[in-house]
Amino acid sequence: MDPAPPYSPMLIDPEELENNDEKADVAIIGPQQLDEDEDQEETERADDFEGTKRRVLKELPDLEIEDEVIDTWAIENWRSLSRRTHGPVFMAGGHPWRVLLFPFGNNTDCASLYLEQAHGDKPQPEWYACVQFALVMWNPNDPSVNTFLPATHRFTAEEGDWGFTRFAEMRKLFAPRWEQRDHPMIEKQTVNVTAYVRVVKDPTGVLWHNFINYDSKKETGYVGLRNQGATCYLNSLLQSLYFTNAFRKAIYQIPTKDDESPTNSAYTLQRLFFQIQVSNDAVPTTELTRSFGWDSKQIFEQQDVQELCRILMERMEMKMKGTEAENALARLFVGKMKTYISCINVDFESSRIEDFWDIQLTVSGNRNLDDSLRDYVQVEIMDGDNKYFAEGYGLQDARKGVIFESFPQVLHLQLKRFEYDVRRDATMKVNDRYEFPEFFDATPYLSDDADRSESYIYQLHGVLVHSGDFNAGHYYAFLKTTKDGPFYKFDDDRVTRATLKEVLEENYGGDYNMPNGSTGVRNPYTRTLSTKRSMSAYMLVYIRQSRLDEVLVPVTREDAPPQLQQRLDEEKAQREQRKREREEQHLYLSVGVITDESFKHYQGFDLTNWESDPAHDPGAPKFYRILRSTTVKELTRKVAEDTGQDPDFVRLWVMVNRQNQTIRPDQYLKQPDMTVDEAHAKHGTKHSALRIWAELTTADGEGKPVWPEVQPQVTGQQEIVIFIKYFDAKAQSLRGVGHLYTSRRARVSELVQPILRLMGWPDDTTIDLFEVGCSSVLSSVSEPNPSQQEIKPVMVEPLKPTQMLFQAEIQDGDILCFGKVLTEQEYVVGREMSSQTISNDPNRASSVQQTEGCIDAREFYDYLCNRLTVRFVPKIAVDREREAFELILSKRTVYDRVAAKVGEHLGVDPTHLRFFTVNMTTGNPKTVVKRTLSLTLLQMLTPPYAVYGAARIGSSLFFEVLDLSLSELETKKPLKINWVSEGISKEESVEILAPKSGTVADVAALLEKKIHLPDGSRDRVRIYEVHSNKIHRALSHKAAVANINEYVSLFAELIPDEESETFDESTNFIDVFHFNREPTRAHGVPFKFLLISGESFDRTKERLEKRTGFRGKQFEKIKFAVVARNTAFAKPMYLNDAWLWLCLSNVVSATALTYKLAPHEKACFFTSVNQAGVKMAFYFAVQAGGSFDVDYTVVGPKDKGILDGSKERQGDFVFTAQEPGEYRCCFNNEFSTFAEKMVDFEFAVENEERAKIPSKQGTTPEQTSVLEESIFKISSQLSTISRNQKYFRTRENRNFSTVRSTERRIFNLSIVEGVMMVTMAALQVFIVRFFFQGARKGYV
């Protein structure tokens, strides 16, 4: 069905031509007129000053002229003039002016002329003048020889001159003839220059302003809002609400002192309004948008202003409940309207009164505000088939409509500037002219019972404007800030004064007043020329005139919460402090210090985490910001003071980065007078901060500090410092104990007693020793190999008691971890505790939360290495942020264990939990995580593909609580079905889980329960597949659920009563779909329709109206056509009368698809045949991929083979269906290893039985037969054309595919060739270096 085209604007009504008395706007030009034009050109003399003024100074109808002056400067001896010459001073508009001449050009080959202000000294900084001027150069001997250039400019103290650098070329000025005149421009070194100066008044203060260094606060007293990217719509709405003073005052009354969090939108809105009120610069809206939960995506997307306004109002209303501001917004913005249905012939009315916050008015088809309001309250008559059923009276003629009971104090009118265009299949902006007044009376739109005791005259307060089109544009607002004040334009961070014409006329929309010959005005957003205005009002704000004093009540600083000013002052002081710190940053150095105390609290591989915050982590280092000139002695004293130690008992060690990415002490600072800047330069690393370990020692008998000697010795017997950590298996904790000094040649067993003394344990205690980050490869029993590399710190290896420290590559600053050796009973108990919770985990990936007990330090370090904080977010929730939670889990945790921990937190059965990955771009749920026994948390979080060259591990998962377990869900197939009712006018989406082994009858039964259909309705449920808004195939109730195509939409409906009756053999069903102009542009809901042979088309249309549920004018706009779906480029044949309908009413059903066949994939497609003997068409062609071949089979009912082929490139077959049932065509790409195949195919069923054309009166059978044969010959020719189009399209696609494949192969071969060349070059270099360097060069 094709919607009828609307009225064409190109059609001309003859009555309009007859009644059009206006003269045609066409110039008739003849020889006489040309002569008059030449005479007019000759009379344009420069000494006719008034005539020249009208010629060179265009009228400015919207501006008031302050003064006009004409001044002539007679120039003599041109060639003897200086490079920069001034003319005489003259007065205009109370200001002195003069002409500035560069006779030989201002760095150009042209004479340069400027108009310049002639104040003796530089004028006051605030001085300016708006001037329209023109400079005319003319020959005093022949005034007809002249030339001019006009301009407009805002002269200021900074821009005191303006004009034309290239006024006229020097060679033309001295040429013997000026533009075919008899005299030159400069004759005998003389010429006149006349300045025409018109000073105009500036109505807004920004006329011709360049807005350089423009200060909105200084010029207007108001500030704007910064645009974050695409938040201009938000800025215009916020400014409108801010200058609704009663709203601002109500926002200030919300108590927020106890909730000043950045997520409290009421608090952030208070801060924003207060900053607008007191700030001197544009205010950012970042805090407010963050409280909305917006991220960068929402910042750069323009939202719907009406929806945003309503959401903001709802949030503020919730915050106002229970406060003095409760119901303040309702009193301001809420009105009441009545929706009614009133019977005409009986006394019965059904009505409902409801609140409204704004009114949406239609722009299209309405000229002004009054037309839209009249259209809004227009009464609809319900009669005929559309009668109203009145309780107690039956079907009655009635009036239906909407009327207003009251209007609010502040009336928001939303103009529907954006509408869906069916022809373009897109939303378009309505730029029609739409007028709105400064004042309007809303009384005519009130009900008869409304209270009219107070005037309903409204005054315009604000106009919110959109400039551009639907895809690109900009928002700004015109607002009247006070009761009797002017309008101001709020354009993001710029505020300017506006005239009433800018507010009203320029925002009506419609066409520009274009001069003849003009092609239009360039749209700054679409970069196209248009005769229609791109800027138009989309929202109007009116205030009831009798309530202006209440709405625009003065709001002062005292009305704002007092803590706002305090917070802003604190933040300002902090910003100034940070600014000072940045300015003095080069004088200071950041020094991070760790002590034995911080080491004891840190649980990790290194000595500390240098990124931790000391406020939350006792194991974090403490950072000092000190002057670079501070000495080591002074720094030592500072550290000792903070730790409560004597400075003589503190020694500072410089820490360095190692190859295994650890940070360990290297050597202590021996020179106390060295500055920290020198220490950082000499001992520090590339890191910007100096990292220090503060070592503490004890006193000897005399009270002096005892420092072990750590100077390196040649013999290798030097002392080294080792850090010791203790793992407590019972407490499941890891803490630092301290440090030890020992010889590098000491054995591991020699460390046991010092460790026991540190712990205060008995000497017979047995412990296990591990090195954190040690090498698993032992050196030979000799001096340590300096080239031996340490391994990464994730390795934790046990130490052998007989092993020497240097053999284990133990160096200064290395960490040894120890723990008590568990008895056999303790080990068994601990292992049983762990095994109860880590079943199915062969890697024993334990953690405190998961295993409830690690046996030794190695397991605990494994947990530390693999622990991960995972955020679980509900997939379906009202407030996801509030309901989300975090758990600390190991990356090696298996799927079932993750579900168990989440289920334990939520208090639900873990078998009913399903997880989803997160889309890294949008942050929304992406794909379902499939449950397997070996799937780990790391695999769940890591996408199976690379992101920007490397896999990016996420830290969030979405979850969903199911009504059934996952194992049961695996036996179900999720189906999304569009349930169609009331003909096809009502559509509802239904999701069900059907058994994979079931049939479509089971789906119908589930639909019966889901939609609450009457009992026994399941047999009348029709389910069909839809592709591209066309019916693909109807599913019989015996069809298997597993065979339902996943790439089509499912629709379902109750079979209409007329179709459930029994018809004779001449009845058939046809597939009906909706399209716009072309059948390829399908839309809407397709449906099955019963075609009755011999039925008149008028009767068919009546049944179609009942079948679709479309009534009245909606149905009358529809045109009907027959489309043959067995051709790819079928043209619609529109039905104009009954005989053509009967001629073309053949049953046509088909499948036309393009399918991407993956490697090793087999895909099948189905169609149904209702009766035996019909013809079926099967066509396919491989468009791209591999060798353009594919295996195919066509199978009929009972798996009876009909057609088959192997590695065929295309095929076109027609066969007869011997029996009714389901037929399927299958494509097999199992022989391809890598190649994907694009297959274009059709699988069609067509009943080509010719319908008999009914004879008209006076028509012979021979005439009818000839017409019938002509129609079918045309149909045959169209089929041939279609077949040729398919052939050439296939050839073109294959050629493109071959070119792309060849390009890809050439590129790959180039890469391989390049790699081989680089490898060969490297091999040559290696061979040369091998034989010509070192001891081997003697062999050559």
PDB file of C-alpha atoms in Angstrom, residues 304-471:
ATOM      1  CA  ASP A 304      15.437  16.613  23.619  1.00  0.00           C
ATOM      2  CA  VAL A 305      14.902  19.900  25.487  1.00  0.00           C
ATOM      3  CA  GLN A 306      11.323  19.133  26.520  1.00  0.00           C
ATOM      4  CA  GLU A 307      12.281  15.760  28.001  1.00  0.00           C
ATOM      5  CA  LEU A 308      15.296  17.301  29.750  1.00  0.00           C
ATOM      6  CA  CYS A 309      13.107  20.039  31.236  1.00  0.00           C
ATOM      7  CA  ARG A 310      10.588  17.529  32.558  1.00  0.00           C
ATOM      8  CA  ILE A 311      13.258  15.284  34.076  1.00  0.00           C
ATOM      9  CA  LEU A 312      14.868  18.291  35.749  1.00  0.00           C
ATOM     10  CA  MET A 313      11.503  19.406  37.151  1.00  0.00           C
ATOM     11  CA  GLU A 314      10.758  15.918  38.482  1.00  0.00           C
ATOM     12  CA  ARG A 315      14.137  15.710  40.241  1.00  0.00           C
ATOM     13  CA  MET A 316      13.713  19.114  41.818  1.00  0.00           C
ATOM     14  CA  GLU A 317      10.167  18.262  42.940  1.00  0.00           C
ATOM     15  CA  MET A 318      11.461  15.136  44.676  1.00  0.00           C
ATOM     16  CA  LYS A 319      14.127  17.211  46.460  1.00  0.00           C
ATOM     17  CA  MET A 320      11.512  19.787  47.505  1.00  0.00           C
ATOM     18  CA  LYS A 321       9.195  17.334  49.241  1.00  0.00           C
ATOM     19  CA  GLY A 322       8.908  18.066  52.921  1.00  0.00           C
ATOM     20  CA  THR A 323      10.615  21.469  52.619  1.00  0.00           C
ATOM     21  CA  GLU A 324       9.343  25.028  52.489  1.00  0.00           C
ATOM     22  CA  ALA A 325       9.683  24.891  48.699  1.00  0.00           C
ATOM     23  CA  GLU A 326       7.221  21.995  48.341  1.00  0.00           C
ATOM     24  CA  ASN A 327       4.713  22.524  45.502  1.00  0.00           C
ATOM     25  CA  ALA A 328       6.559  25.687  44.420  1.00  0.00           C
ATOM     26  CA  LEU A 329       7.158  24.316  40.936  1.00  0.00           C
ATOM     27  CA  ALA A 330       3.559  23.164  40.544  1.00  0.00           C
ATOM     28  CA  ARG A 331       2.339  26.659  41.429  1.00  0.00           C
ATOM     29  CA  LEU A 332       4.610  28.120  38.750  1.00  0.00           C
ATOM     30  CA  PHE A 333       4.416  25.732  35.814  1.00  0.00           C
ATOM     31  CA  VAL A 334       1.354  23.468  36.176  1.00  0.00           C
ATOM     32  CA  GLY A 335      -1.985  24.143  34.530  1.00  0.00           C
ATOM     33  CA  LYS A 336      -5.068  21.984  34.082  1.00  0.00           C
ATOM     34  CA  MET A 337      -6.753  20.673  30.945  1.00  0.00           C
ATOM     35  CA  LYS A 338      -9.873  18.625  30.429  1.00  0.00           C
ATOM     36  CA  THR A 339     -10.170  15.792  27.944  1.00  0.00           C
ATOM     37  CA  TYR A 340     -13.828  15.134  27.177  1.00  0.00           C
ATOM     38  CA  ILE A 341     -16.270  13.183  24.998  1.00  0.00           C
ATOM     39  CA  SER A 342     -19.709  14.776  25.029  1.00  0.00           C
ATOM     40  CA  CYS A 343     -22.710  13.175  23.341  1.00  0.00           C
ATOM     41  CA  ILE A 344     -24.712  15.390  20.981  1.00  0.00           C
ATOM     42  CA  ASN A 345     -28.179  13.890  21.237  1.00  0.00           C
ATOM     43  CA  VAL A 346     -28.212  12.704  24.867  1.00  0.00           C
ATOM     44  CA  ASP A 347     -27.068  14.224  28.129  1.00  0.00           C
ATOM     45  CA  PHE A 348     -23.881  12.232  28.673  1.00  0.00           C
ATOM     46  CA  GLU A 349     -20.254  13.323  28.970  1.00  0.00           C
ATOM     47  CA  SER A 350     -17.082  11.462  29.858  1.00  0.00           C
ATOM     48  CA  SER A 351     -14.243  13.745  30.942  1.00  0.00           C
ATOM     49  CA  ARG A 352     -10.969  13.717  32.796  1.00  0.00           C
ATOM     50  CA  ILE A 353      -9.050  16.674  34.216  1.00  0.00           C
ATOM     51  CA  GLU A 354      -5.272  16.345  34.347  1.00  0.00           C
ATOM     52  CA  ASP A 355      -2.210  18.498  34.944  1.00  0.00           C
ATOM     53  CA  PHE A 356       0.157  19.723  32.253  1.00  0.00           C
ATOM     54  CA  TRP A 357       3.645  21.260  32.515  1.00  0.00           C
ATOM     55  CA  ASP A 358       3.889  22.456  28.942  1.00  0.00           C
ATOM     56  CA  ILE A 359       1.888  22.472  25.729  1.00  0.00           C
ATOM     57  CA  GLN A 360       3.121  20.997  22.460  1.00  0.00           C
ATOM     58  CA  LEU A 361       1.864  23.037  19.514  1.00  0.00           C
ATOM     59  CA  THR A 362       1.913  22.041  15.867  1.00  0.00           C
ATOM     60  CA  VAL A 363       3.801  24.416  13.566  1.00  0.00           C
ATOM     61  CA  SER A 364       3.196  22.749  10.224  1.00  0.00           C
ATOM     62  CA  GLY A 365      -0.010  24.075   8.675  1.00  0.00           C
ATOM     63  CA  ASN A 366      -0.484  26.877  11.213  1.00  0.00           C
ATOM     64  CA  ARG A 367       0.444  30.498  10.648  1.00  0.00           C
ATOM     65  CA  ASN A 368       0.704  31.735  14.217  1.00  0.00           C
ATOM     66  CA  LEU A 369       0.213  30.950  17.889  1.00  0.00           C
ATOM     67  CA  ASP A 370      -3.540  31.478  17.814  1.00  0.00           C
ATOM     68  CA  ASP A 371      -3.951  29.016  14.929  1.00  0.00           C
ATOM     69  CA  SER A 372      -2.019  26.353  16.861  1.00  0.00           C
ATOM     70  CA  LEU A 373      -4.042  26.844  20.036  1.00  0.00           C
ATOM     71  CA  ARG A 374      -7.303  26.689  18.066  1.00  0.00           C
ATOM     72  CA  ASP A 375      -6.049  23.515  16.410  1.00  0.00           C
ATOM     73  CA  TYR A 376      -5.157  22.115  19.843  1.00  0.00           C
ATOM     74  CA  VAL A 377      -8.709  22.615  21.226  1.00  0.00           C
ATOM     75  CA  GLN A 378     -10.442  21.702  17.961  1.00  0.00           C
ATOM     76  CA  VAL A 379     -13.512  19.515  18.426  1.00  0.00           C
ATOM     77  CA  GLU A 380     -13.704  16.185  16.601  1.00  0.00           C
ATOM     78  CA  ILE A 381     -17.138  14.842  15.660  1.00  0.00           C
ATOM     79  CA  MET A 382     -17.559  11.121  16.300  1.00  0.00           C
ATOM     80  CA  ASP A 383     -20.283   9.796  13.983  1.00  0.00           C
ATOM     81  CA  GLY A 384     -20.930   7.076  11.449  1.00  0.00           C
ATOM     82  CA  ASP A 385     -18.684   4.078  12.039  1.00  0.00           C
ATOM     83  CA  ASN A 386     -16.792   6.079  14.650  1.00  0.00           C
ATOM     84  CA  LYS A 387     -19.690   6.613  17.056  1.00  0.00           C
ATOM     85  CA  TYR A 388     -19.020   6.684  20.776  1.00  0.00           C
ATOM     86  CA  PHE A 389     -20.434   3.987  23.016  1.00  0.00           C
ATOM     87  CA  ALA A 390     -22.065   5.829  25.931  1.00  0.00           C
ATOM     88  CA  GLU A 391     -22.888   3.709  28.930  1.00  0.00           C
ATOM     89  CA  GLY A 392     -26.660   3.362  29.165  1.00  0.00           C
ATOM     90  CA  TYR A 393     -27.250   5.011  25.764  1.00  0.00           C
ATOM     91  CA  GLY A 394     -25.367   2.788  23.321  1.00  0.00           C
ATOM     92  CA  LEU A 395     -23.666   4.183  20.223  1.00  0.00           C
ATOM     93  CA  GLN A 396     -24.088   7.952  20.000  1.00  0.00           C
ATOM     94  CA  ASP A 397     -22.834  10.869  17.943  1.00  0.00           C
ATOM     95  CA  ALA A 398     -20.410  12.796  20.130  1.00  0.00           C
ATOM     96  CA  ARG A 399     -17.911  15.615  20.315  1.00  0.00           C
ATOM     97  CA  LYS A 400     -14.356  14.797  21.370  1.00  0.00           C
ATOM     98  CA  GLY A 401     -11.729  17.329  22.311  1.00  0.00           C
ATOM     99  CA  VAL A 402      -9.476  19.056  24.816  1.00  0.00           C
ATOM    100  CA  ILE A 403     -10.152  22.314  26.647  1.00  0.00           C
ATOM    101  CA  PHE A 404      -8.127  24.174  29.251  1.00  0.00           C
ATOM    102  CA  GLU A 405      -9.418  24.684  32.770  1.00  0.00           C
ATOM    103  CA  SER A 406      -6.532  26.936  33.836  1.00  0.00           C
ATOM    104  CA  PHE A 407      -3.156  28.143  32.638  1.00  0.00           C
ATOM    105  CA  PRO A 408      -0.053  28.350  34.871  1.00  0.00           C
ATOM    106  CA  GLN A 409       1.796  31.485  35.914  1.00  0.00           C
ATOM    107  CA  VAL A 410       4.702  30.513  33.643  1.00  0.00           C
ATOM    108  CA  LEU A 411       3.536  28.968  30.387  1.00  0.00           C
ATOM    109  CA  HIS A 412       5.995  26.832  28.415  1.00  0.00           C
ATOM    110  CA  LEU A 413       4.981  26.323  24.784  1.00  0.00           C
ATOM    111  CA  GLN A 414       6.912  23.647  22.883  1.00  0.00           C
ATOM    112  CA  LEU A 415       6.774  24.268  19.131  1.00  0.00           C
ATOM    113  CA  LYS A 416       6.986  21.077  17.102  1.00  0.00           C
ATOM    114  CA  ARG A 417       9.731  22.182  14.728  1.00  0.00           C
ATOM    115  CA  PHE A 418      10.905  18.627  14.043  1.00  0.00           C
ATOM    116  CA  GLU A 419       8.590  16.127  12.347  1.00  0.00           C
ATOM    117  CA  TYR A 420       8.984  12.812  10.618  1.00  0.00           C
ATOM    118  CA  ASP A 421       8.866  13.097   6.816  1.00  0.00           C
ATOM    119  CA  VAL A 422       7.483   9.932   5.255  1.00  0.00           C
ATOM    120  CA  ARG A 423       8.836  10.757   1.815  1.00  0.00           C
ATOM    121  CA  ARG A 424      12.391  11.262   3.032  1.00  0.00           C
ATOM    122  CA  ASP A 425      12.067   8.563   5.694  1.00  0.00           C
ATOM    123  CA  ALA A 426      13.776  10.898   8.148  1.00  0.00           C
ATOM    124  CA  THR A 427      13.042  13.540  10.738  1.00  0.00           C
ATOM    125  CA  MET A 428      13.172  17.002   9.197  1.00  0.00           C
ATOM    126  CA  LYS A 429      13.013  20.508  10.584  1.00  0.00           C
ATOM    127  CA  VAL A 430       9.908  22.568   9.817  1.00  0.00           C
ATOM    128  CA  ASN A 431      11.163  26.021   8.805  1.00  0.00           C
ATOM    129  CA  ASP A 432       7.715  27.420   7.954  1.00  0.00           C
ATOM    130  CA  ARG A 433       6.932  30.964   9.059  1.00  0.00           C
ATOM    131  CA  TYR A 434       5.226  30.879  12.441  1.00  0.00           C
ATOM    132  CA  GLU A 435       4.384  34.117  14.225  1.00  0.00           C
ATOM    133  CA  PHE A 436       4.028  34.634  17.959  1.00  0.00           C
ATOM    134  CA  PRO A 437       3.132  37.918  19.689  1.00  0.00           C
ATOM    135  CA  GLU A 438       4.734  39.795  22.545  1.00  0.00           C
ATOM    136  CA  PHE A 439       1.367  39.682  24.358  1.00  0.00           C
ATOM    137  CA  PHE A 440      -1.513  37.249  23.894  1.00  0.00           C
ATOM    138  CA  ASP A 441      -4.809  36.507  25.607  1.00  0.00           C
ATOM    139  CA  ALA A 442      -5.402  32.837  26.536  1.00  0.00           C
ATOM    140  CA  THR A 443      -9.021  33.397  27.619  1.00  0.00           C
ATOM    141  CA  PRO A 444     -10.609  32.061  24.358  1.00  0.00           C
ATOM    142  CA  TYR A 445      -9.099  28.644  25.019  1.00  0.00           C
ATOM    143  CA  LEU A 446     -10.604  28.214  28.495  1.00  0.00           C
ATOM    144  CA  SER A 447     -13.662  26.106  29.218  1.00  0.00           C
ATOM    145  CA  ASP A 448     -16.956  27.766  30.077  1.00  0.00           C
ATOM    146  CA  ASP A 449     -16.574  26.709  33.723  1.00  0.00           C
ATOM    147  CA  ALA A 450     -13.054  28.122  34.117  1.00  0.00           C
ATOM    148  CA  ASP A 451     -12.342  30.893  36.624  1.00  0.00           C
ATOM    149  CA  ARG A 452     -11.988  34.157  34.704  1.00  0.00           C
ATOM    150  CA  SER A 453     -11.793  36.471  37.699  1.00  0.00           C
ATOM    151  CA  GLU A 454      -8.153  37.226  36.874  1.00  0.00           C
ATOM    152  CA  SER A 455      -6.811  38.246  33.469  1.00  0.00           C
ATOM    153  CA  TYR A 456      -5.180  35.562  31.351  1.00  0.00           C
ATOM    154  CA  ILE A 457      -3.094  37.968  29.292  1.00  0.00           C
ATOM    155  CA  TYR A 458       0.459  36.676  28.933  1.00  0.00           C
ATOM    156  CA  GLN A 459       3.668  38.567  28.258  1.00  0.00           C
ATOM    157  CA  LEU A 460       6.560  37.069  26.325  1.00  0.00           C
ATOM    158  CA  HIS A 461       9.474  36.322  28.653  1.00  0.00           C
ATOM    159  CA  GLY A 462      11.755  34.071  26.606  1.00  0.00           C
ATOM    160  CA  VAL A 463      12.312  32.664  23.122  1.00  0.00           C
ATOM    161  CA  LEU A 464      14.519  29.587  22.801  1.00  0.00           C
ATOM    162  CA  VAL A 465      15.879  29.371  19.250  1.00  0.00           C
ATOM    163  CA  HIS A 466      17.328  26.589  17.113  1.00  0.00           C
ATOM    164  CA  SER A 467      19.539  27.529  14.183  1.00  0.00           C
ATOM    165  CA  GLY A 468      20.379  24.863  11.624  1.00  0.00           C
ATOM    166  CA  ASP A 469      18.648  21.634  10.661  1.00  0.00           C
ATOM    167  CA  PHE A 470      17.940  18.291  12.305  1.00  0.00           C
ATOM    168  CA  ASN A 471      21.464  16.945  11.834  1.00  0.00           C
TER     169      ASN A 471
END
